[in-house]
Short mmCIF file of C-alpha atoms in Angstrom, two decimals:
data_model
loop_
_atom_site.label_atom_id
_atom_site.label_comp_id
_atom_site.label_asym_id
_atom_site.label_seq_id
_atom_site.Cartn_x
_atom_site.Cartn_y
_atom_site.Cartn_z
CA UNK A 104 7.96 106.36 80.12
CA UNK A 105 11.01 105.52 77.99
CA UNK A 106 11.50 101.95 76.87
CA UNK A 107 14.86 101.50 75.21
CA UNK A 108 15.28 97.76 74.82
CA UNK A 109 13.67 94.56 75.99
CA UNK A 110 15.31 91.26 75.17
CA UNK A 111 14.13 88.15 76.94
CA UNK A 112 14.03 85.61 74.14
CA UNK A 113 15.59 82.19 73.95
CA UNK A 114 17.57 81.42 70.81
CA UNK A 115 15.96 77.98 70.57
CA UNK A 116 12.43 79.24 69.96
CA UNK A 117 9.79 76.51 69.93
CA UNK A 118 6.55 76.47 67.98
CA UNK A 119 4.79 73.75 69.95
CA UNK A 120 4.69 73.64 73.72
CA UNK A 121 2.13 72.97 76.43
CA UNK A 122 -0.75 75.50 76.24
CA UNK A 123 0.72 77.08 73.09
CA UNK A 124 -2.79 77.07 71.59
CA UNK A 125 -3.88 79.49 74.33
CA UNK A 126 -0.96 81.88 73.93
CA UNK A 127 -2.62 84.19 71.35
CA UNK A 128 -5.77 84.61 73.46
CA UNK A 129 -3.80 85.33 76.63
CA UNK A 130 -1.52 87.77 74.85
CA UNK A 131 -4.47 89.67 73.36
CA UNK A 132 -6.12 90.07 76.78
CA UNK A 133 -2.89 91.34 78.35
CA UNK A 134 -2.20 93.71 75.45
CA UNK A 135 -5.69 95.22 75.66
CA UNK A 136 -5.16 95.98 79.36
CA UNK A 137 -1.80 97.58 78.61
CA UNK A 138 -3.37 99.58 75.76
CA UNK A 139 -5.90 101.08 78.19
CA UNK A 140 -3.06 102.19 80.45
CA UNK A 141 -0.79 103.65 77.76
CA UNK A 142 -2.00 103.88 74.14
CA UNK A 143 1.24 105.45 72.91
CA UNK A 144 3.48 102.66 74.20
CA UNK A 145 0.93 99.90 73.58
CA UNK A 146 -1.15 100.82 70.49
CA UNK A 147 -4.00 98.65 69.25
CA UNK A 148 -2.82 95.13 68.55
CA UNK A 149 -4.32 95.23 65.04
CA UNK A 150 -2.20 98.30 64.20
CA UNK A 151 0.95 96.50 65.31
CA UNK A 152 0.10 93.40 63.30
CA UNK A 153 -0.25 95.41 60.08
CA UNK A 154 3.14 97.09 60.41
CA UNK A 155 5.66 95.95 57.82
CA UNK A 156 8.25 95.44 60.57
CA UNK A 157 5.84 93.11 62.38
CA UNK A 158 5.22 91.06 59.24
CA UNK A 159 8.98 90.74 58.70
CA UNK A 160 9.69 90.17 62.40
CA UNK A 161 12.17 87.38 63.29
CA UNK A 162 9.94 86.41 66.23
CA UNK A 163 7.09 84.83 64.30
CA UNK A 164 6.49 81.16 65.01
CA UNK A 165 7.90 79.30 62.03
CA UNK A 166 5.98 76.67 60.13
CA UNK A 167 7.44 73.17 60.13
CA UNK A 168 8.78 73.79 56.62
CA UNK A 169 10.44 77.06 57.67
CA UNK A 170 11.80 75.57 60.91
CA UNK A 171 13.37 72.57 59.15
CA UNK A 172 14.85 74.88 56.51
CA UNK A 173 16.34 77.17 59.16
CA UNK A 174 17.99 74.26 60.95
CA UNK A 175 19.44 72.97 57.67
CA UNK A 176 20.83 76.39 56.85
CA UNK A 177 22.33 76.92 60.31
CA UNK A 178 24.04 73.52 60.10
CA UNK A 179 25.47 74.47 56.71
CA UNK A 180 26.70 77.83 58.00
CA UNK A 181 28.31 76.18 61.03
CA UNK A 182 30.06 73.63 58.82
CA UNK A 183 31.34 76.26 56.38
CA UNK A 184 32.71 78.51 59.12
CA UNK A 185 34.31 75.61 61.02
CA UNK A 186 36.09 74.37 57.88
CA UNK A 187 36.95 77.95 56.83
CA UNK A 188 35.25 77.58 53.47
CA UNK A 189 34.69 80.56 51.19
CA UNK A 190 32.05 81.46 48.64
CA UNK A 191 29.50 78.91 49.84
CA UNK A 192 26.06 79.57 48.31
CA UNK A 193 22.83 78.54 50.05
CA UNK A 194 19.97 78.98 47.59
CA UNK A 195 16.46 79.38 49.05
CA UNK A 196 13.67 79.50 46.50
CA UNK A 197 9.93 79.90 46.79
CA UNK A 198 7.08 81.79 45.16
CA UNK A 199 5.35 84.89 46.48
CA UNK A 200 3.86 84.32 49.93
CA UNK A 201 5.88 81.19 50.76
CA UNK A 202 7.43 82.69 53.91
CA UNK A 203 10.88 83.52 52.54
CA UNK A 204 11.18 86.91 54.27
CA UNK A 205 10.24 85.62 57.73
CA UNK A 206 12.76 82.78 57.34
CA UNK A 207 15.50 85.23 56.34
CA UNK A 208 14.67 87.63 59.18
CA UNK A 209 14.75 84.75 61.67
CA UNK A 210 18.15 83.63 60.34
CA UNK A 211 19.60 87.14 60.59
CA UNK A 212 18.43 87.50 64.19
CA UNK A 213 19.73 84.06 65.16
CA UNK A 214 23.13 84.64 63.54
CA UNK A 215 23.41 88.12 65.09
CA UNK A 216 22.70 86.88 68.61
CA UNK A 217 24.77 83.68 68.60
CA UNK A 218 27.28 83.48 71.41
CA UNK A 219 30.61 82.61 69.77
CA UNK A 220 34.27 82.90 70.74
CA UNK A 221 34.88 85.33 67.89
CA UNK A 222 32.45 88.08 66.93
CA UNK A 223 30.72 87.13 63.68
CA UNK A 224 30.41 89.57 60.82
CA UNK A 225 26.96 89.18 59.31
CA UNK A 226 25.26 91.40 56.72
CA UNK A 227 21.72 91.62 55.39
CA UNK A 228 21.41 93.09 51.89
CA UNK A 229 18.42 93.97 49.72
CA UNK A 230 18.11 95.91 46.45
CA UNK A 231 14.64 97.32 47.27
CA UNK A 232 14.28 100.74 48.90
CA UNK A 233 11.02 100.01 50.71
CA UNK A 234 12.18 96.64 52.05
CA UNK A 235 15.51 98.13 53.08
CA UNK A 236 13.70 100.60 55.36
CA UNK A 237 11.92 97.74 57.11
CA UNK A 238 15.06 95.70 57.76
CA UNK A 239 17.03 98.71 58.96
CA UNK A 240 14.30 99.58 61.46
CA UNK A 241 14.09 95.98 62.71
CA UNK A 242 17.88 95.76 63.12
CA UNK A 243 18.11 99.03 65.07
CA UNK A 244 15.07 98.32 67.29
CA UNK A 245 16.46 94.90 68.24
CA UNK A 246 19.95 96.24 68.83
CA UNK A 247 21.44 94.03 66.12
CA UNK A 248 23.12 96.99 64.43
CA UNK A 249 23.72 100.66 64.98
CA UNK A 250 22.19 103.26 62.71
CA UNK A 251 24.33 103.75 59.61
CA UNK A 252 26.84 100.95 60.29
CA UNK A 253 26.10 99.32 56.93
CA UNK A 254 25.21 95.87 58.31
CA UNK A 255 21.82 96.27 56.62
CA UNK A 256 22.33 97.94 53.26
CA UNK A 257 22.22 97.59 49.50
CA UNK A 258 24.50 95.14 47.68
CA UNK A 259 26.36 97.85 45.76
CA UNK A 260 27.27 99.67 48.99
CA UNK A 261 28.53 96.43 50.50
CA UNK A 262 30.57 95.49 47.40
CA UNK A 263 32.14 98.93 47.18
CA UNK A 264 33.15 98.96 50.86
CA UNK A 265 34.43 95.38 51.27
CA UNK A 266 37.41 93.60 49.75
CA UNK A 267 37.61 89.94 48.65
CA UNK A 268 40.84 89.83 50.66
CA UNK A 269 38.89 90.15 53.92
CA UNK A 270 35.72 88.05 53.57
CA UNK A 271 32.90 88.49 56.07
CA UNK A 272 31.23 85.47 57.65
CA UNK A 273 27.65 85.48 56.36
CA UNK A 274 25.72 87.57 53.85
CA UNK A 275 21.94 87.18 53.68
CA UNK A 276 20.27 88.56 50.54
CA UNK A 277 16.51 89.09 50.46
CA UNK A 278 14.80 89.51 47.08
CA UNK A 279 17.95 88.13 45.41
CA UNK A 280 16.08 88.13 42.10
CA UNK A 281 16.65 91.91 42.25
CA UNK A 282 20.45 91.56 42.24
CA UNK A 283 22.04 93.12 39.17
CA UNK A 284 23.54 90.83 36.56
CA UNK A 285 25.16 93.65 34.60
CA UNK A 286 26.97 96.87 35.40
CA UNK A 287 25.33 100.22 36.16
CA UNK A 288 26.63 103.69 36.92
CA UNK A 289 27.00 102.98 40.64
CA UNK A 290 28.07 99.36 40.14
CA UNK A 291 31.06 98.58 37.92
CA UNK A 292 30.99 94.80 38.20
CA UNK A 293 29.20 92.28 36.01
CA UNK A 294 27.19 90.25 38.51
CA UNK A 295 26.42 91.27 42.09
CA UNK A 296 25.96 87.71 43.34
CA UNK A 297 29.36 86.68 41.97
CA UNK A 298 30.94 89.68 43.71
CA UNK A 299 29.19 88.86 46.99
CA UNK A 300 30.41 85.26 46.90
CA UNK A 301 33.98 86.59 46.65
CA UNK A 302 33.46 88.65 49.80
CA UNK A 303 31.92 86.11 52.17
CA UNK A 304 32.34 82.64 53.57
CA UNK A 305 28.62 81.95 53.17
CA UNK A 306 25.98 83.75 51.07
CA UNK A 307 22.32 82.90 51.70
CA UNK A 308 19.99 84.12 48.93
CA UNK A 309 16.20 84.24 48.85
CA UNK A 310 15.13 83.85 45.22
CA UNK A 311 11.92 83.80 43.18
CA UNK A 312 12.47 83.75 39.42
CA UNK A 313 8.90 84.99 38.92
CA UNK A 314 9.76 88.28 40.61
CA UNK A 315 12.64 89.34 38.35
CA UNK A 316 11.38 92.61 36.89
CA UNK A 317 14.14 94.39 34.93
CA UNK A 318 16.73 93.53 32.27
CA UNK A 319 19.53 94.45 34.67
CA UNK A 320 18.33 91.60 36.94
CA UNK A 321 17.78 89.08 34.15
CA UNK A 322 19.53 85.70 34.36
CA UNK A 323 20.24 83.59 31.30
CA UNK A 324 18.70 80.13 31.72
CA UNK A 325 22.08 78.40 31.53
CA UNK A 326 23.51 80.61 34.30
CA UNK A 327 20.54 80.11 36.59
CA UNK A 328 20.48 76.34 35.99
CA UNK A 329 24.19 76.14 36.80
CA UNK A 330 23.69 78.15 39.98
CA UNK A 331 20.82 75.98 41.22
CA UNK A 332 22.52 72.72 40.27
CA UNK A 333 25.70 73.75 42.07
CA UNK A 334 23.72 74.47 45.23
CA UNK A 335 21.74 71.24 44.80
CA UNK A 336 24.91 69.11 44.49
CA UNK A 337 26.11 70.48 47.82
CA UNK A 338 22.67 69.93 49.39
CA UNK A 339 22.40 73.72 49.66
CA UNK A 340 19.14 74.10 47.71
CA UNK A 341 16.21 74.91 50.01
CA UNK A 342 12.70 74.96 48.51
CA UNK A 343 9.70 76.55 50.24
CA UNK A 344 6.50 75.18 48.71
CA UNK A 345 3.69 76.40 50.97
CA UNK A 346 1.81 79.51 49.77
CA UNK A 347 0.78 81.51 52.85
CA UNK A 348 -0.06 85.01 51.60
CA UNK A 349 -3.36 84.62 49.74
CA UNK A 350 -5.91 83.22 52.16
CA UNK A 351 -7.59 81.47 49.27
CA UNK A 352 -8.39 78.03 47.88
CA UNK A 353 -5.65 76.48 45.71
CA UNK A 354 -8.03 76.85 42.74
CA UNK A 355 -8.10 80.63 43.19
CA UNK A 356 -4.30 80.84 43.40
CA UNK A 357 -4.06 78.62 40.30
CA UNK A 358 -6.51 80.89 38.41
CA UNK A 359 -4.11 83.82 38.90
CA UNK A 360 -1.06 81.76 37.87
CA UNK A 361 -2.83 80.43 34.79
CA UNK A 362 -3.79 83.94 33.71
CA UNK A 363 -0.23 85.27 34.12
CA UNK A 364 1.93 82.40 32.86
CA UNK A 365 -0.30 80.01 30.90
CA UNK A 366 -1.89 83.09 29.27
CA UNK A 367 -5.34 81.52 29.74
CA UNK A 368 -8.56 82.82 31.26
CA UNK A 369 -10.72 80.09 32.78
CA UNK A 370 -13.84 80.20 34.94
CA UNK A 371 -13.34 82.24 38.12
CA UNK A 372 -13.66 79.77 41.00
CA UNK A 373 -15.98 80.34 43.93
CA UNK A 374 -13.67 80.43 46.92
CA UNK A 375 -14.76 78.38 49.94
CA UNK A 376 -12.47 80.43 52.22
CA UNK A 377 -14.20 83.65 51.23
CA UNK A 378 -11.31 85.14 49.23
CA UNK A 379 -12.89 88.13 47.46
CA UNK A 380 -11.88 88.02 43.78
CA UNK A 381 -13.93 90.46 41.70
CA UNK A 382 -13.78 92.07 38.28
CA UNK A 383 -14.73 95.76 38.51
CA UNK A 384 -16.58 97.65 35.79
CA UNK A 385 -14.51 100.85 35.98
CA UNK A 386 -11.50 102.36 37.77
CA UNK A 387 -13.94 104.44 39.81
CA UNK A 388 -15.68 101.28 41.03
CA UNK A 389 -12.33 99.69 41.81
CA UNK A 390 -11.32 102.70 43.89
CA UNK A 391 -14.67 102.71 45.70
CA UNK A 392 -14.33 99.01 46.51
CA UNK A 393 -10.85 99.54 47.96
CA UNK A 394 -12.06 102.53 50.00
CA UNK A 395 -14.65 100.28 51.65
CA UNK A 396 -11.72 98.60 53.33
CA UNK A 397 -9.86 101.67 54.59
CA UNK A 398 -12.21 102.92 57.29
CA UNK A 399 -10.69 103.10 60.77
CA UNK A 400 -12.75 100.07 61.78
CA UNK A 401 -11.70 98.04 58.76
CA UNK A 402 -8.01 98.92 59.13
CA UNK A 403 -8.10 97.94 62.80
CA UNK A 404 -9.71 94.61 61.95
CA UNK A 405 -8.07 93.69 58.66
CA UNK A 406 -5.26 96.12 57.85
CA UNK A 407 -4.19 98.06 54.79
CA UNK A 408 -5.68 98.05 51.31
CA UNK A 409 -4.31 99.96 48.31
CA UNK A 410 -4.60 100.45 44.53
CA UNK A 411 -1.87 99.16 42.22
CA UNK A 412 -1.21 99.26 38.48
CA UNK A 413 1.04 97.84 35.81
CA UNK A 414 3.76 100.31 34.80
CA UNK A 415 1.87 101.60 31.76
CA UNK A 416 1.78 105.31 32.55
CA UNK A 417 4.69 107.70 32.42
CA UNK A 418 6.59 108.42 35.61
CA UNK A 419 9.95 110.15 36.02
CA UNK A 420 11.30 110.35 39.53
CA UNK A 421 12.14 113.84 40.87
CA UNK A 422 10.76 115.54 37.76
CA UNK A 423 7.41 117.19 37.08
CA UNK A 424 5.24 116.45 34.03
CA UNK A 425 5.56 118.97 31.20
CA UNK A 426 1.78 119.06 30.64
CA UNK A 427 1.12 121.30 33.64
CA UNK A 428 -0.07 118.54 35.98
CA UNK A 429 1.36 118.57 39.48
CA UNK A 430 1.96 114.81 39.51
CA UNK A 431 2.56 111.91 37.17
CA UNK A 432 -0.82 110.21 36.99
CA UNK A 433 -2.49 106.93 36.13
CA UNK A 434 -5.20 108.21 33.77
CA UNK A 435 -8.18 106.29 32.40
CA UNK A 436 -10.82 108.51 30.81
CA UNK A 437 -11.78 111.20 33.33
CA UNK A 438 -10.33 109.21 36.25
CA UNK A 439 -6.78 109.85 37.36
CA UNK A 440 -4.61 109.31 40.41
CA UNK A 441 -1.00 110.18 41.22
CA UNK A 442 1.30 107.27 41.74
CA UNK A 443 4.54 106.04 43.26
CA UNK A 444 4.86 108.16 46.39
CA UNK A 445 4.44 111.64 44.94
CA UNK A 446 1.78 113.36 47.04
CA UNK A 447 3.08 116.34 48.99
CA UNK A 448 3.57 115.92 52.72
CA UNK A 449 4.17 118.38 55.53
CA UNK A 450 7.49 118.30 57.39
CA UNK A 451 5.81 116.50 60.27
CA UNK A 452 4.25 113.92 57.92
CA UNK A 453 7.62 113.32 56.25
CA UNK A 454 9.23 112.82 59.64
CA UNK A 455 6.50 110.40 60.76
CA UNK A 456 6.57 108.49 57.46
CA UNK A 457 10.34 108.30 57.07
CA UNK A 458 10.66 104.69 58.20
CA UNK A 459 7.34 103.51 56.74
CA UNK A 460 6.90 101.56 53.53
CA UNK A 461 4.75 103.01 50.74
CA UNK A 462 1.52 101.21 51.71
CA UNK A 463 1.86 102.17 55.40
CA UNK A 464 1.94 105.89 54.69
CA UNK A 465 -1.61 107.26 55.16
CA UNK A 466 -1.66 109.52 52.09
CA UNK A 467 -0.98 106.62 49.71
CA UNK A 468 -4.65 105.64 49.78
CA UNK A 469 -4.93 108.54 47.30
CA UNK A 470 -2.18 107.12 45.06
CA UNK A 471 -1.62 104.10 42.85
CA UNK A 472 1.38 101.89 43.57
CA UNK A 473 3.57 99.98 41.13
CA UNK A 474 5.79 96.91 41.51
CA UNK A 475 8.58 99.24 42.62
CA UNK A 476 6.65 100.32 45.71
CA UNK A 477 4.75 97.16 46.63
CA UNK A 478 7.08 94.23 45.83
CA UNK A 479 7.85 92.20 48.93
CA UNK A 480 4.85 93.51 50.91
CA UNK A 481 1.36 92.28 51.77
CA UNK A 482 -1.97 94.04 51.43
CA UNK A 483 -5.26 92.86 52.80
CA UNK A 484 -7.22 93.92 49.71
CA UNK A 485 -5.51 95.02 46.52
CA UNK A 486 -7.16 96.81 43.62
CA UNK A 487 -5.11 96.14 40.48
CA UNK A 488 -5.46 98.19 37.31
CA UNK A 489 -4.15 96.09 34.43
CA UNK A 490 -2.93 98.63 31.90
CA UNK A 491 -2.72 98.41 28.09
CA UNK A 492 0.51 96.35 28.11
CA UNK A 493 -1.66 93.30 28.94
CA UNK A 494 -4.12 92.39 26.21
CA UNK A 495 -6.48 89.55 25.28
CA UNK A 496 -6.37 88.36 21.68
CA UNK A 497 -7.62 85.15 20.05
CA UNK A 498 -8.40 83.55 23.38
CA UNK A 499 -5.03 84.25 25.01
CA UNK A 500 -3.31 86.83 27.19
CA UNK A 501 -0.50 88.66 25.40
CA UNK A 502 2.03 91.18 26.70
CA UNK A 503 2.66 94.31 24.62
CA UNK A 504 5.99 96.08 25.36
CA UNK A 505 4.98 98.99 23.13
CA UNK A 506 2.26 99.93 25.64
CA UNK A 507 4.55 99.80 28.70
CA UNK A 508 6.48 102.69 30.25
CA UNK A 509 8.66 100.29 32.23
CA UNK A 510 11.87 101.03 30.31
CA UNK A 511 13.87 98.70 32.57
CA UNK A 512 11.71 95.78 31.45
CA UNK A 513 11.31 96.50 27.74
CA UNK A 514 14.84 97.51 26.73
CA UNK A 515 17.15 94.95 25.11
CA UNK A 516 19.32 92.72 27.26
CA UNK A 517 22.94 92.04 26.26
CA UNK A 518 23.88 88.42 26.85
CA UNK A 519 27.31 87.04 27.79
CA UNK A 520 28.07 86.33 24.11
CA UNK A 521 27.32 90.04 23.45
CA UNK A 522 24.16 89.32 21.46
CA UNK A 523 21.04 91.32 22.31
CA UNK A 524 17.63 89.85 23.02
CA UNK A 525 14.22 91.10 24.11
CA UNK A 526 12.97 89.63 27.41
CA UNK A 527 9.98 91.94 27.94
CA UNK A 528 7.46 89.11 27.45
CA UNK A 529 8.87 87.33 30.50
CA UNK A 530 9.43 90.44 32.62
CA UNK A 531 5.98 91.95 32.00
CA UNK A 532 4.41 88.64 33.03
CA UNK A 533 6.44 88.78 36.26
CA UNK A 534 5.25 92.34 36.83
CA UNK A 535 1.62 91.24 36.59
CA UNK A 536 2.33 88.27 38.88
CA UNK A 537 3.76 90.53 41.60
CA UNK A 538 0.72 92.82 41.50
CA UNK A 539 -1.93 90.09 41.48
CA UNK A 540 -0.43 88.22 44.45
CA UNK A 541 -0.34 91.05 47.01
CA UNK A 542 -3.84 90.74 48.48
CA UNK A 543 -4.30 88.40 51.44
CA UNK A 544 -8.09 88.57 51.63
CA UNK A 545 -9.16 89.99 48.30
CA UNK A 546 -8.24 91.07 44.77
CA UNK A 547 -10.18 93.54 42.62
CA UNK A 548 -9.26 93.83 38.93
CA UNK A 549 -9.98 96.36 36.20
CA UNK A 550 -8.42 95.97 32.74
CA UNK A 551 -7.88 98.87 30.33
CA UNK A 552 -7.77 96.65 27.22
CA UNK A 553 -11.37 96.35 26.01
CA UNK A 554 -11.17 92.70 24.94
CA UNK A 555 -9.52 91.66 28.19
CA UNK A 556 -12.00 93.61 30.28
CA UNK A 557 -14.94 92.19 28.32
CA UNK A 558 -13.72 88.61 28.82
CA UNK A 559 -13.09 89.16 32.54
CA UNK A 560 -16.57 90.66 33.03
CA UNK A 561 -18.09 87.70 31.17
CA UNK A 562 -16.33 85.31 33.55
CA UNK A 563 -17.47 87.37 36.53
CA UNK A 564 -21.08 87.19 35.33
CA UNK A 565 -20.85 83.43 34.87
CA UNK A 566 -19.43 83.09 38.37
CA UNK A 567 -22.27 85.18 39.84
CA UNK A 568 -24.89 82.97 38.17
CA UNK A 569 -23.35 79.71 39.44
#
């Protein structure tokens, strides 16, 4: 059986309708019957739900906050196009897990399927390889674009292939905190967002200042304040406040934030929702705990779990280590694991994994991921190795650039006045924030720094005795 395309959706999707509370149960029963008839066309529902393209699907029911935001944005887009405005910026901000990606995906689908007198030119851009794969697959599967047409691409490609003299209608930018604010070899401009605004009537950006990771993405405070205030004055500032990724009590979420940004370690809260936050005694124990959640049964019920680490071990893409090892490894004592999508794959595995994000590829259970492979994605349980760039001294968390191999975060940043500053303290905190907020149901931590690990274990013991 060949199923090319099925499109029977109304553009005015509704979240609440009569018997909507029964929809999930009915759908599950129907899907199970279909699965028994054809497992290839209708795989297990749990497998579908853990796919990155499902999580970023435009067909999710939106929360009230997301729905109101979408309507506001669509009204703004309509107004800008009707009045033939140019360079209009709609600024959507929210922290990790606030539903930004689903909102953006929903907007892209809605804009791409609008029935208008003139065909609209809409583009979705993202500066993240793994996320780009997901959006390209969604766009092709839904018939929104054709393979290779550039409607879903990276900002540099768009800038290099479009002129300010012929602006497109709408550009949507996911992970806009990853846009470059200085030139690179492939990009000869000074600020990608500025260049995008010159090439579109409306630019919608999804932004989280706590996920800026490199000096080439760094915004000076004055520039960012001006950007936000400009959007705010035009009523174009959209704020998403609900945290929906970590299925945890607010106290647990706050404990993570306080550790990363307040640089404090307080008592680990007991989570009434059952969020599993544990401090592990060794990297081996951390790996074993993660592997408890990767059995076929566990994956079917709860989805993917993986190990992650701060970028504190050497890694050079497309080069082999000069010490004789086959892979660049995260090494702690006798324990070591390859990281960042290095493990060899057969031709068939490469073909099957081509459109999958890092965490979805089966072999990556034997690797450790970094921010560059996991940013923008969910895990069910995440095991985070906090490397030596994060230390605990005199009762506070400190970030040590000398212990990091993340050259893009620790190198100097040249400001607009041509002075150079170090911003590693801010960027390394953001790196830790990204890693610690991936797990939906649980987070396991091991710290390499002895003082940090000792303090975390003390807090774990106190929690266990409560």
